Amino acid sequence: MSGKKAGPGGRGSPRWVAPLCWTAVALEGFDLVVLGVVLPSLLRDPAWGLNPGTASLISVVGLLGVMAGALGIGPLTDRFGRRRMMLITVTSFSVFTLLCAFATGPVMFGVLRFLAGLGLGGVLPVALAMVNEFARVGKGGSATTTMMTGYHVGAVATALLGILVIPSFGWRAMFVIGALPALVLVPLIAARLPESLPGDAVAETAEVTGTRNPVAALFRGGYLRATLAFWVTSFMGLLLVYGLNTWLPEIMRSAGYELGAALALLLVLNVGAVVGLLVAGRVADRIGLRKAVIGWFAAAAVFLALLSIRLPGVGVYVSVLLAGVFVFSSQVLVYAAISRHYPAAVRATALGAASGIGRLGAITGPLIGGALLSAGIAYPWGFYVFALVAALGAVAVAAVGRIGAPTRKADA
C-alpha cells in the first residue's frame, strides 16, 4: 500500500500509527463524555444558574462544533497531510478543554465547548484515514474497530475519574486532567507519526474523479450515490448511539425496572459495544465490509425490537448486551467501508463528511427519545423506532453497492 511509507525526509515510523491514533481517539472519547460527567455538579452550582434546558443547549453547541470540525478538517487533511492536521486537532481540543476549567459562566463555557468541538470533530477522520492506510491488506475492518475501542476506554476513564476526582477537587479538575495527556501525545505525534498521504494522490484522484477538489470528488466519478448513502447510514448509526446512551436508563425505568438496574443496563450496553468492536472488524475482514455492515445493522434492528419484550432475570441483560454488540460497531464498520471505498486523496474528506452529517443524527437521537418519553410511549415504542432506524441504516448501506472505488475491483 502507498501508505506504508514514512513521512517527508523519512520522519516517523508506521509502527507508531496505531498506538498514537488510538490514544488520540481515547482523548476524544474523554472530552466528548466529560460534559455528562460534570453536568450534575454544574446544575447544582448556584453561581451558574444552569437548568436542564440550558445544559442541553451547551451539549448541542458542543456537538455542532464537532460537526463543523469533522466537515472542515477532512478536506484540509487531504490538502495538507494527515500528520500536520493530527497535530493541529489534538493541540486545539486540548487547549480549549483546558480553558473550560477556567470558564466563568455558561456562555463562556458553551463557546469553549464549541471551539474544543472543532478539534474533536477533526481527530476522527484523520485517525481513521491513517489507520486504514497503514493497515495490512485485507485488515482495514479490524484496524478501524480496534482503534475505536479507544473511544470507549476514554469514556469509561472519564466516568471513573469523575467518581474519584469531582468530590475532592471539583468539576474543573476534570478538564485539567483531560488536557494533560497532550503534553506527552503532541510531542510524540511530532516526532513519531509518519505522513501517510502519497505524493501523487491528488493527481491520481483527479484522473479517477475528474477534479482535484476533494469535496467535489465525493460527487464525481461514480461516487455520488455512495456518498449520499453513506451520509444517510451515518445519520442513522449515530442517532442510535446517542439516542440509546442518553435515554436507555429512563426508558427502562418507564418499563418498570429499578433505577440501579436501569443504570446497570447502560453499562452492559457499553460493554457490548467493546465486544462488538473487537468482533465486527474480524468478521468484516473475513466476509467483506458490505455484508458485514448490512448484517450488523440488521442484527441491531432485531435486538432493539426484542428489548420491547420485558424479560425476567438475566434475560434483559443478555438482550441489552447483544443490542450493544451490534448497535455501536455498526457505525464503526461504516467508517471502515468509507475508508475502503474512496481513493487516498479524498479519504479524510469522505470520512469527515460522513462523520459531520452523522452528528445531525447524534442531535436527533436524544430529541426523539425525549419526545417519546414526554408522550409516555417510550416503552415499548422507543425500541420499535430505534429498530426502524437500524433497518433504514441497513437499507442505506445496501444502496452503496460494491464497497470499493468504482474503478477498482471491490472487496465485497
Tab-separated table of C-alpha atoms in Angstrom:
chain	number	residue	atom	x	y	z
A	1	MET	CA	0.000	0.000	0.000
A	2	SER	CA	1.156	3.519	-0.653
A	3	GLY	CA	0.531	4.494	2.949
A	4	LYS	CA	3.334	2.291	4.226
A	5	LYS	CA	5.952	4.948	3.612
A	6	ALA	CA	7.283	7.182	6.312
A	7	GLY	CA	6.784	10.906	6.155
A	8	PRO	CA	8.838	13.546	4.412
A	9	GLY	CA	12.512	13.057	4.964
A	10	GLY	CA	11.869	9.620	6.463
A	11	ARG	CA	10.283	11.165	9.577
A	12	GLY	CA	8.103	8.881	11.654
A	13	SER	CA	7.518	5.149	11.690
A	14	PRO	CA	4.461	3.091	10.623
A	15	ARG	CA	4.518	1.126	13.883
A	16	TRP	CA	3.555	4.307	15.761
A	17	VAL	CA	0.383	4.924	13.736
A	18	ALA	CA	-1.959	2.539	15.570
A	19	PRO	CA	-0.990	3.463	19.168
A	20	LEU	CA	-0.889	7.223	18.540
A	21	CYS	CA	-4.213	7.247	16.691
A	22	TRP	CA	-5.775	5.021	19.370
A	23	THR	CA	-4.607	7.424	22.081
A	24	ALA	CA	-5.940	10.458	20.202
A	25	VAL	CA	-9.337	8.778	19.837
A	26	ALA	CA	-9.298	7.844	23.540
A	27	LEU	CA	-8.773	11.516	24.411
A	28	GLU	CA	-11.646	12.376	22.076
A	29	GLY	CA	-13.823	9.876	23.974
A	30	PHE	CA	-12.810	11.526	27.241
A	31	ASP	CA	-13.608	15.026	26.032
A	32	LEU	CA	-16.937	14.175	24.429
A	33	VAL	CA	-18.203	12.360	27.544
A	34	VAL	CA	-16.792	14.694	30.202
A	35	LEU	CA	-19.706	17.125	29.877
A	36	GLY	CA	-22.162	14.478	31.020
A	37	VAL	CA	-19.905	13.667	33.979
A	38	VAL	CA	-19.638	17.278	35.215
A	39	LEU	CA	-23.211	18.398	34.468
A	40	PRO	CA	-24.662	17.197	37.813
A	41	SER	CA	-22.170	19.477	39.589
A	42	LEU	CA	-22.781	22.404	37.220
A	43	LEU	CA	-26.553	22.126	37.652
A	44	ARG	CA	-26.121	22.467	41.410
A	45	ASP	CA	-23.748	25.442	41.227
A	46	PRO	CA	-25.879	28.473	42.213
A	47	ALA	CA	-23.389	30.879	40.637
A	48	TRP	CA	-24.046	29.451	37.165
A	49	GLY	CA	-27.840	29.168	37.363
A	50	LEU	CA	-27.991	26.290	34.886
A	51	ASN	CA	-31.169	24.315	34.276
A	52	PRO	CA	-31.663	21.178	32.137
A	53	GLY	CA	-32.671	23.329	29.159
A	54	THR	CA	-29.540	25.474	29.149
A	55	ALA	CA	-27.390	22.430	29.884
A	56	SER	CA	-28.883	20.702	26.829
A	57	LEU	CA	-28.121	23.812	24.760
A	58	ILE	CA	-24.451	23.664	25.804
A	59	SER	CA	-24.386	19.994	24.804
A	60	VAL	CA	-25.880	20.763	21.376
A	61	VAL	CA	-23.463	23.662	20.826
A	62	GLY	CA	-20.554	21.311	21.520
A	63	LEU	CA	-21.925	18.757	19.044
A	64	LEU	CA	-22.316	21.479	16.423
A	65	GLY	CA	-18.641	22.275	16.911
A	66	VAL	CA	-17.811	18.595	16.419
A	67	MET	CA	-19.901	18.529	13.247
A	68	ALA	CA	-18.227	21.659	11.869
A	69	GLY	CA	-14.800	20.258	12.725
A	70	ALA	CA	-15.488	16.940	11.001
A	71	LEU	CA	-16.781	18.665	7.856
A	72	GLY	CA	-13.943	21.190	7.706
A	73	ILE	CA	-10.891	19.223	8.814
A	74	GLY	CA	-11.393	16.379	6.335
A	75	PRO	CA	-10.656	18.438	3.195
A	76	LEU	CA	-7.795	20.228	4.961
A	77	THR	CA	-6.325	16.843	5.867
A	78	ASP	CA	-6.408	15.710	2.259
A	79	ARG	CA	-4.855	19.023	1.209
A	80	PHE	CA	-2.123	19.474	3.828
A	81	GLY	CA	-1.488	15.939	5.097
A	82	ARG	CA	-2.577	13.658	7.938
A	83	ARG	CA	0.308	14.256	10.324
A	84	ARG	CA	0.034	18.052	10.302
A	85	MET	CA	-3.733	18.002	10.894
A	86	MET	CA	-3.416	15.430	13.664
A	87	LEU	CA	-1.029	17.799	15.419
A	88	ILE	CA	-3.373	20.746	14.952
A	89	THR	CA	-6.560	18.961	16.047
A	90	VAL	CA	-5.102	17.315	19.158
A	91	THR	CA	-3.411	20.551	20.234
A	92	SER	CA	-6.572	22.550	19.561
A	93	PHE	CA	-9.061	20.467	21.507
A	94	SER	CA	-6.603	20.002	24.379
A	95	VAL	CA	-6.043	23.758	24.747
A	96	PHE	CA	-9.752	24.589	24.671
A	97	THR	CA	-10.530	21.714	27.029
A	98	LEU	CA	-8.035	23.164	29.489
A	99	LEU	CA	-9.610	26.617	29.126
A	100	CYS	CA	-13.001	25.124	30.051
A	101	ALA	CA	-11.621	24.678	33.565
A	102	PHE	CA	-11.401	28.473	33.847
A	103	ALA	CA	-14.827	29.319	32.380
A	104	THR	CA	-16.654	31.922	34.470
A	105	GLY	CA	-20.185	31.212	33.279
A	106	PRO	CA	-22.417	29.226	30.900
A	107	VAL	CA	-21.861	31.475	27.863
A	108	MET	CA	-18.090	31.323	28.064
A	109	PHE	CA	-18.269	27.605	28.786
A	110	GLY	CA	-20.506	26.998	25.758
A	111	VAL	CA	-18.198	28.944	23.451
A	112	LEU	CA	-15.181	26.989	24.677
A	113	ARG	CA	-17.033	23.680	24.202
A	114	PHE	CA	-17.829	24.698	20.616
A	115	LEU	CA	-14.190	25.582	19.942
A	116	ALA	CA	-12.999	22.333	21.532
A	117	GLY	CA	-15.534	20.512	19.360
A	118	LEU	CA	-13.851	21.784	16.183
A	119	GLY	CA	-10.700	19.877	17.061
A	120	LEU	CA	-12.575	16.885	18.453
A	121	GLY	CA	-14.560	16.519	15.241
A	122	GLY	CA	-11.402	16.654	13.164
A	123	VAL	CA	-9.462	13.973	15.047
A	124	LEU	CA	-11.651	11.064	13.941
A	125	PRO	CA	-11.411	11.427	10.139
A	126	VAL	CA	-7.643	11.984	10.391
A	127	ALA	CA	-7.124	8.933	12.620
A	128	LEU	CA	-9.441	6.726	10.550
A	129	ALA	CA	-7.691	7.690	7.322
A	130	MET	CA	-4.274	6.937	8.799
A	131	VAL	CA	-5.012	3.534	10.358
A	132	ASN	CA	-6.641	2.341	7.143
A	133	GLU	CA	-3.715	3.485	5.018
A	134	PHE	CA	-1.208	1.713	7.257
A	135	ALA	CA	-3.310	-1.409	7.904
A	136	ARG	CA	-2.223	-4.696	6.385
A	137	VAL	CA	-4.004	-5.557	3.152
A	138	GLY	CA	-7.428	-7.022	3.922
A	139	LYS	CA	-7.313	-5.934	7.593
A	140	GLY	CA	-8.903	-2.478	7.319
A	141	GLY	CA	-12.051	-3.567	9.172
A	142	SER	CA	-10.266	-4.872	12.261
A	143	ALA	CA	-7.802	-1.947	12.220
A	144	THR	CA	-10.722	0.502	12.316
A	145	THR	CA	-12.736	-1.276	15.015
A	146	THR	CA	-9.678	-1.850	17.209
A	147	MET	CA	-8.800	1.833	17.049
A	148	MET	CA	-12.356	2.793	18.006
A	149	THR	CA	-12.131	0.823	21.257
A	150	GLY	CA	-10.055	3.808	22.349
A	151	TYR	CA	-13.193	5.940	22.340
A	152	HIS	CA	-14.919	3.652	24.841
A	153	VAL	CA	-11.811	3.358	27.003
A	154	GLY	CA	-11.731	7.150	27.153
A	155	ALA	CA	-15.430	7.276	28.014
A	156	VAL	CA	-15.093	4.714	30.820
A	157	ALA	CA	-11.995	6.517	32.165
A	158	THR	CA	-13.991	9.749	32.291
A	159	ALA	CA	-16.743	8.176	34.369
A	160	LEU	CA	-14.299	6.553	36.780
A	161	LEU	CA	-12.235	9.727	37.171
A	162	GLY	CA	-15.408	11.700	37.788
A	163	ILE	CA	-16.232	9.452	40.738
A	164	LEU	CA	-12.742	9.845	42.174
A	165	VAL	CA	-11.907	13.454	41.315
A	166	ILE	CA	-15.034	15.611	41.489
A	167	PRO	CA	-15.898	15.052	45.200
A	168	SER	CA	-12.392	16.115	46.269
A	169	PHE	CA	-11.255	18.615	43.628
A	170	GLY	CA	-14.423	19.805	41.892
A	171	TRP	CA	-15.597	19.641	38.278
A	172	ARG	CA	-12.903	21.994	36.919
A	173	ALA	CA	-10.190	19.434	37.691
A	174	MET	CA	-11.729	17.091	35.103
A	175	PHE	CA	-10.903	19.477	32.266
A	176	VAL	CA	-7.344	19.941	33.510
A	177	ILE	CA	-6.888	16.164	33.613
A	178	GLY	CA	-8.368	15.848	30.117
A	179	ALA	CA	-5.816	18.288	28.693
A	180	LEU	CA	-2.680	16.966	30.428
A	181	PRO	CA	-2.066	13.923	28.172
A	182	ALA	CA	-1.470	16.294	25.252
A	183	LEU	CA	1.824	17.294	26.906
A	184	VAL	CA	3.076	13.815	26.004
A	185	LEU	CA	0.951	12.987	22.963
A	186	VAL	CA	1.664	16.103	20.891
A	187	PRO	CA	5.483	15.753	21.062
A	188	LEU	CA	5.140	12.051	20.207
A	189	ILE	CA	2.972	12.851	17.174
A	190	ALA	CA	5.501	15.439	16.038
A	191	ALA	CA	8.431	13.044	16.452
A	192	ARG	CA	6.998	9.633	15.566
A	193	LEU	CA	3.900	9.896	13.374
A	194	PRO	CA	4.647	9.459	9.654
A	195	GLU	CA	2.844	11.198	6.817
A	196	SER	CA	0.530	8.739	5.080
A	197	LEU	CA	-0.767	10.646	2.070
A	198	PRO	CA	1.118	9.599	-1.086
A	199	GLY	CA	2.721	12.412	-3.025
A	200	ASP	CA	0.885	11.611	-6.255
A	201	ALA	CA	-2.521	11.060	-4.633
A	202	VAL	CA	-4.044	14.359	-5.767
A	203	ALA	CA	-3.095	13.726	-9.383
A	204	GLU	CA	-4.357	10.160	-9.100
A	205	THR	CA	-7.708	11.336	-7.755
A	206	ALA	CA	-8.029	13.944	-10.480
A	207	GLU	CA	-7.591	11.159	-13.003
A	208	VAL	CA	-10.236	8.980	-11.306
A	209	THR	CA	-12.857	11.627	-10.475
A	210	GLY	CA	-12.124	14.428	-12.919
A	211	THR	CA	-11.375	17.037	-10.231
A	212	ARG	CA	-8.597	17.972	-7.796
A	213	ASN	CA	-11.130	19.368	-5.299
A	214	PRO	CA	-11.580	16.681	-2.596
A	215	VAL	CA	-15.121	17.840	-1.736
A	216	ALA	CA	-16.250	17.871	-5.370
A	217	ALA	CA	-14.666	14.437	-5.845
A	218	LEU	CA	-17.249	12.941	-3.468
A	219	PHE	CA	-19.899	13.614	-6.104
A	220	ARG	CA	-17.906	12.811	-9.255
A	221	GLY	CA	-16.532	9.719	-10.962
A	222	GLY	CA	-19.363	7.433	-9.864
A	223	TYR	CA	-19.212	8.352	-6.157
A	224	LEU	CA	-22.451	10.370	-5.853
A	225	ARG	CA	-24.780	7.513	-4.877
A	226	ALA	CA	-22.300	6.060	-2.419
A	227	THR	CA	-21.646	9.454	-0.798
A	228	LEU	CA	-25.353	10.108	-0.194
A	229	ALA	CA	-25.930	6.538	1.006
A	230	PHE	CA	-23.038	6.726	3.467
A	231	TRP	CA	-24.373	10.034	4.808
A	232	VAL	CA	-27.798	8.512	5.449
A	233	THR	CA	-26.221	5.461	7.066
A	234	SER	CA	-24.041	7.601	9.354
A	235	PHE	CA	-27.040	9.699	10.354
A	236	MET	CA	-28.894	6.538	11.371
A	237	GLY	CA	-25.889	4.997	13.096
A	238	LEU	CA	-25.093	7.997	15.299
A	239	LEU	CA	-28.797	8.569	16.028
A	240	LEU	CA	-28.817	5.104	17.603
A	241	VAL	CA	-25.577	5.580	19.539
A	242	TYR	CA	-26.515	8.922	21.098
A	243	GLY	CA	-30.226	8.162	21.492
A	244	LEU	CA	-29.623	4.948	23.421
A	245	ASN	CA	-26.742	6.295	25.516
A	246	THR	CA	-28.880	9.273	26.521
A	247	TRP	CA	-32.219	7.648	27.241
A	248	LEU	CA	-31.824	3.879	27.791
A	249	PRO	CA	-31.891	4.124	31.615
A	250	GLU	CA	-35.014	6.313	31.598
A	251	ILE	CA	-36.775	4.106	29.025
A	252	MET	CA	-36.058	1.025	31.139
A	253	ARG	CA	-37.317	2.809	34.233
A	254	SER	CA	-40.561	3.565	32.403
A	255	ALA	CA	-40.750	-0.170	31.697
A	256	GLY	CA	-40.756	-0.811	35.452
A	257	TYR	CA	-37.100	-1.526	36.194
A	258	GLU	CA	-35.475	-0.036	39.304
A	259	LEU	CA	-33.002	2.842	38.872
A	260	GLY	CA	-29.992	0.688	39.800
A	261	ALA	CA	-30.941	-1.948	37.246
A	262	ALA	CA	-31.570	0.710	34.585
A	263	LEU	CA	-28.108	2.233	35.085
A	264	ALA	CA	-26.528	-1.216	35.103
A	265	LEU	CA	-28.169	-1.884	31.732
A	266	LEU	CA	-26.455	1.210	30.319
A	267	LEU	CA	-23.117	-0.184	31.486
A	268	VAL	CA	-23.963	-3.564	29.921
A	269	LEU	CA	-24.869	-1.804	26.663
A	270	ASN	CA	-21.399	-0.234	26.503
A	271	VAL	CA	-19.664	-3.478	27.453
A	272	GLY	CA	-21.461	-4.973	24.467
A	273	ALA	CA	-20.101	-2.102	22.375
A	274	VAL	CA	-16.495	-3.047	23.157
A	275	VAL	CA	-17.175	-6.731	22.473
A	276	GLY	CA	-18.860	-5.783	19.203
A	277	LEU	CA	-15.910	-3.668	18.099
A	278	LEU	CA	-13.455	-6.492	18.723
A	279	VAL	CA	-15.616	-8.986	16.811
A	280	ALA	CA	-17.037	-6.845	13.982
A	281	GLY	CA	-13.738	-5.929	12.345
A	282	ARG	CA	-12.581	-9.528	12.177
A	283	VAL	CA	-15.893	-10.635	10.732
A	284	ALA	CA	-15.680	-7.845	8.138
A	285	ASP	CA	-12.149	-8.884	7.167
A	286	ARG	CA	-13.427	-12.415	6.595
A	287	ILE	CA	-16.754	-11.899	4.783
A	288	GLY	CA	-16.310	-8.423	3.279
A	289	LEU	CA	-17.321	-4.994	4.528
A	290	ARG	CA	-20.607	-4.687	2.638
A	291	LYS	CA	-22.031	-7.935	4.014
A	292	ALA	CA	-20.765	-7.125	7.497
A	293	VAL	CA	-22.257	-3.617	7.648
A	294	ILE	CA	-25.657	-4.744	6.335
A	295	GLY	CA	-25.669	-7.741	8.684
A	296	TRP	CA	-24.652	-5.660	11.697
A	297	PHE	CA	-27.390	-3.049	11.156
A	298	ALA	CA	-29.962	-5.801	10.529
A	299	ALA	CA	-28.974	-7.615	13.732
A	300	ALA	CA	-29.130	-4.308	15.639
A	301	ALA	CA	-32.711	-3.849	14.396
A	302	VAL	CA	-33.686	-7.324	15.605
A	303	PHE	CA	-32.183	-6.999	19.071
A	304	LEU	CA	-33.514	-3.475	19.576
A	305	ALA	CA	-37.010	-4.695	18.750
A	306	LEU	CA	-36.563	-7.557	21.241
A	307	LEU	CA	-35.903	-5.024	24.000
A	308	SER	CA	-39.604	-4.162	23.806
A	309	ILE	CA	-40.277	-7.511	25.485
A	310	ARG	CA	-39.943	-7.380	29.267
A	311	LEU	CA	-37.659	-10.315	30.017
A	312	PRO	CA	-37.191	-11.798	33.507
A	313	GLY	CA	-33.916	-12.010	35.411
A	314	VAL	CA	-30.719	-12.196	33.412
A	315	GLY	CA	-32.603	-12.275	30.102
A	316	VAL	CA	-32.855	-8.497	29.821
A	317	TYR	CA	-29.102	-8.102	30.449
A	318	VAL	CA	-28.295	-10.594	27.692
A	319	SER	CA	-30.677	-8.807	25.330
A	320	VAL	CA	-29.132	-5.384	26.059
A	321	LEU	CA	-25.616	-6.822	25.752
A	322	LEU	CA	-26.412	-8.192	22.285
A	323	ALA	CA	-28.006	-4.904	21.243
A	324	GLY	CA	-24.799	-3.127	22.297
A	325	VAL	CA	-22.664	-5.598	20.346
A	326	PHE	CA	-24.373	-4.641	17.083
A	327	VAL	CA	-25.549	-1.034	17.545
A	328	PHE	CA	-22.234	0.669	18.287
A	329	SER	CA	-19.973	-1.275	15.957
A	330	SER	CA	-22.379	-0.845	13.017
A	331	GLN	CA	-21.361	2.797	12.717
A	332	VAL	CA	-17.661	1.987	13.053
A	333	LEU	CA	-17.963	-0.532	10.211
A	334	VAL	CA	-19.452	2.297	8.141
A	335	TYR	CA	-16.233	4.266	8.681
A	336	ALA	CA	-14.209	1.226	7.589
A	337	ALA	CA	-16.355	0.905	4.465
A	338	ILE	CA	-15.875	4.583	3.605
A	339	SER	CA	-12.112	4.222	4.043
A	340	ARG	CA	-12.135	1.288	1.639
A	341	HIS	CA	-14.433	2.926	-0.922
A	342	TYR	CA	-12.679	6.231	-1.654
A	343	PRO	CA	-9.173	6.888	-3.042
A	344	ALA	CA	-6.470	8.124	-0.686
A	345	ALA	CA	-6.595	11.813	-1.619
A	346	VAL	CA	-10.277	12.214	-0.647
A	347	ARG	CA	-10.460	9.615	2.129
A	348	ALA	CA	-10.316	12.066	5.052
A	349	THR	CA	-12.812	14.343	3.288
A	350	ALA	CA	-15.237	11.435	2.842
A	351	LEU	CA	-14.816	10.322	6.463
A	352	GLY	CA	-15.184	13.861	7.786
A	353	ALA	CA	-18.321	14.495	5.717
A	354	ALA	CA	-19.977	11.276	6.876
A	355	SER	CA	-18.999	11.925	10.487
A	356	GLY	CA	-20.199	15.530	10.281
A	357	ILE	CA	-23.567	14.683	8.716
A	358	GLY	CA	-23.862	11.883	11.245
A	359	ARG	CA	-23.689	14.449	14.059
A	360	LEU	CA	-27.131	15.620	12.959
A	361	GLY	CA	-28.257	12.128	13.893
A	362	ALA	CA	-26.395	12.466	17.201
A	363	ILE	CA	-28.521	15.528	17.944
A	364	THR	CA	-31.739	13.963	16.627
A	365	GLY	CA	-31.473	10.736	18.647
A	366	PRO	CA	-31.773	12.321	22.108
A	367	LEU	CA	-34.555	14.605	20.820
A	368	ILE	CA	-36.585	11.624	19.590
A	369	GLY	CA	-36.069	9.752	22.848
A	370	GLY	CA	-37.077	12.783	24.889
A	371	ALA	CA	-40.216	13.328	22.786
A	372	LEU	CA	-41.288	9.691	23.199
A	373	LEU	CA	-40.713	9.870	26.958
A	374	SER	CA	-42.703	13.094	27.204
A	375	ALA	CA	-45.532	11.425	25.312
A	376	GLY	CA	-45.421	8.453	27.678
A	377	ILE	CA	-44.806	5.911	24.907
A	378	ALA	CA	-41.020	5.439	25.103
A	379	TYR	CA	-41.631	1.846	26.219
A	380	PRO	CA	-42.126	-0.133	24.067
A	381	TRP	CA	-42.390	2.238	21.082
A	382	GLY	CA	-38.966	3.779	21.605
A	383	PHE	CA	-37.338	0.439	20.824
A	384	TYR	CA	-39.510	-0.019	17.740
A	385	VAL	CA	-38.444	3.416	16.495
A	386	PHE	CA	-34.763	2.646	17.122
A	387	ALA	CA	-35.172	-0.745	15.402
A	388	LEU	CA	-36.653	1.011	12.367
A	389	VAL	CA	-33.698	3.414	12.310
A	390	ALA	CA	-31.283	0.455	12.307
A	391	ALA	CA	-33.208	-1.187	9.477
A	392	LEU	CA	-33.004	2.040	7.459
A	393	GLY	CA	-29.252	2.056	8.059
A	394	ALA	CA	-29.020	-1.437	6.540
A	395	VAL	CA	-31.064	-0.356	3.517
A	396	ALA	CA	-28.970	2.779	3.020
A	397	VAL	CA	-25.622	0.988	3.038
A	398	ALA	CA	-27.030	-1.642	0.676
A	399	ALA	CA	-27.609	1.216	-1.778
A	400	VAL	CA	-23.856	1.827	-1.942
A	401	GLY	CA	-23.434	-1.311	-3.991
A	402	ARG	CA	-19.936	-2.746	-4.019
A	403	ILE	CA	-17.623	-1.422	-1.308
A	404	GLY	CA	-14.630	-0.210	-3.305
A	405	ALA	CA	-13.814	2.639	-5.650
A	406	PRO	CA	-15.908	2.433	-8.841
A	407	THR	CA	-12.823	1.992	-10.999
A	408	ARG	CA	-11.293	-0.732	-8.872
A	409	LYS	CA	-12.252	-4.279	-8.022
A	410	ALA	CA	-14.330	-4.228	-4.828
A	411	ASP	CA	-13.762	-6.338	-1.794
A	412	ALA	CA	-17.332	-7.329	-1.263
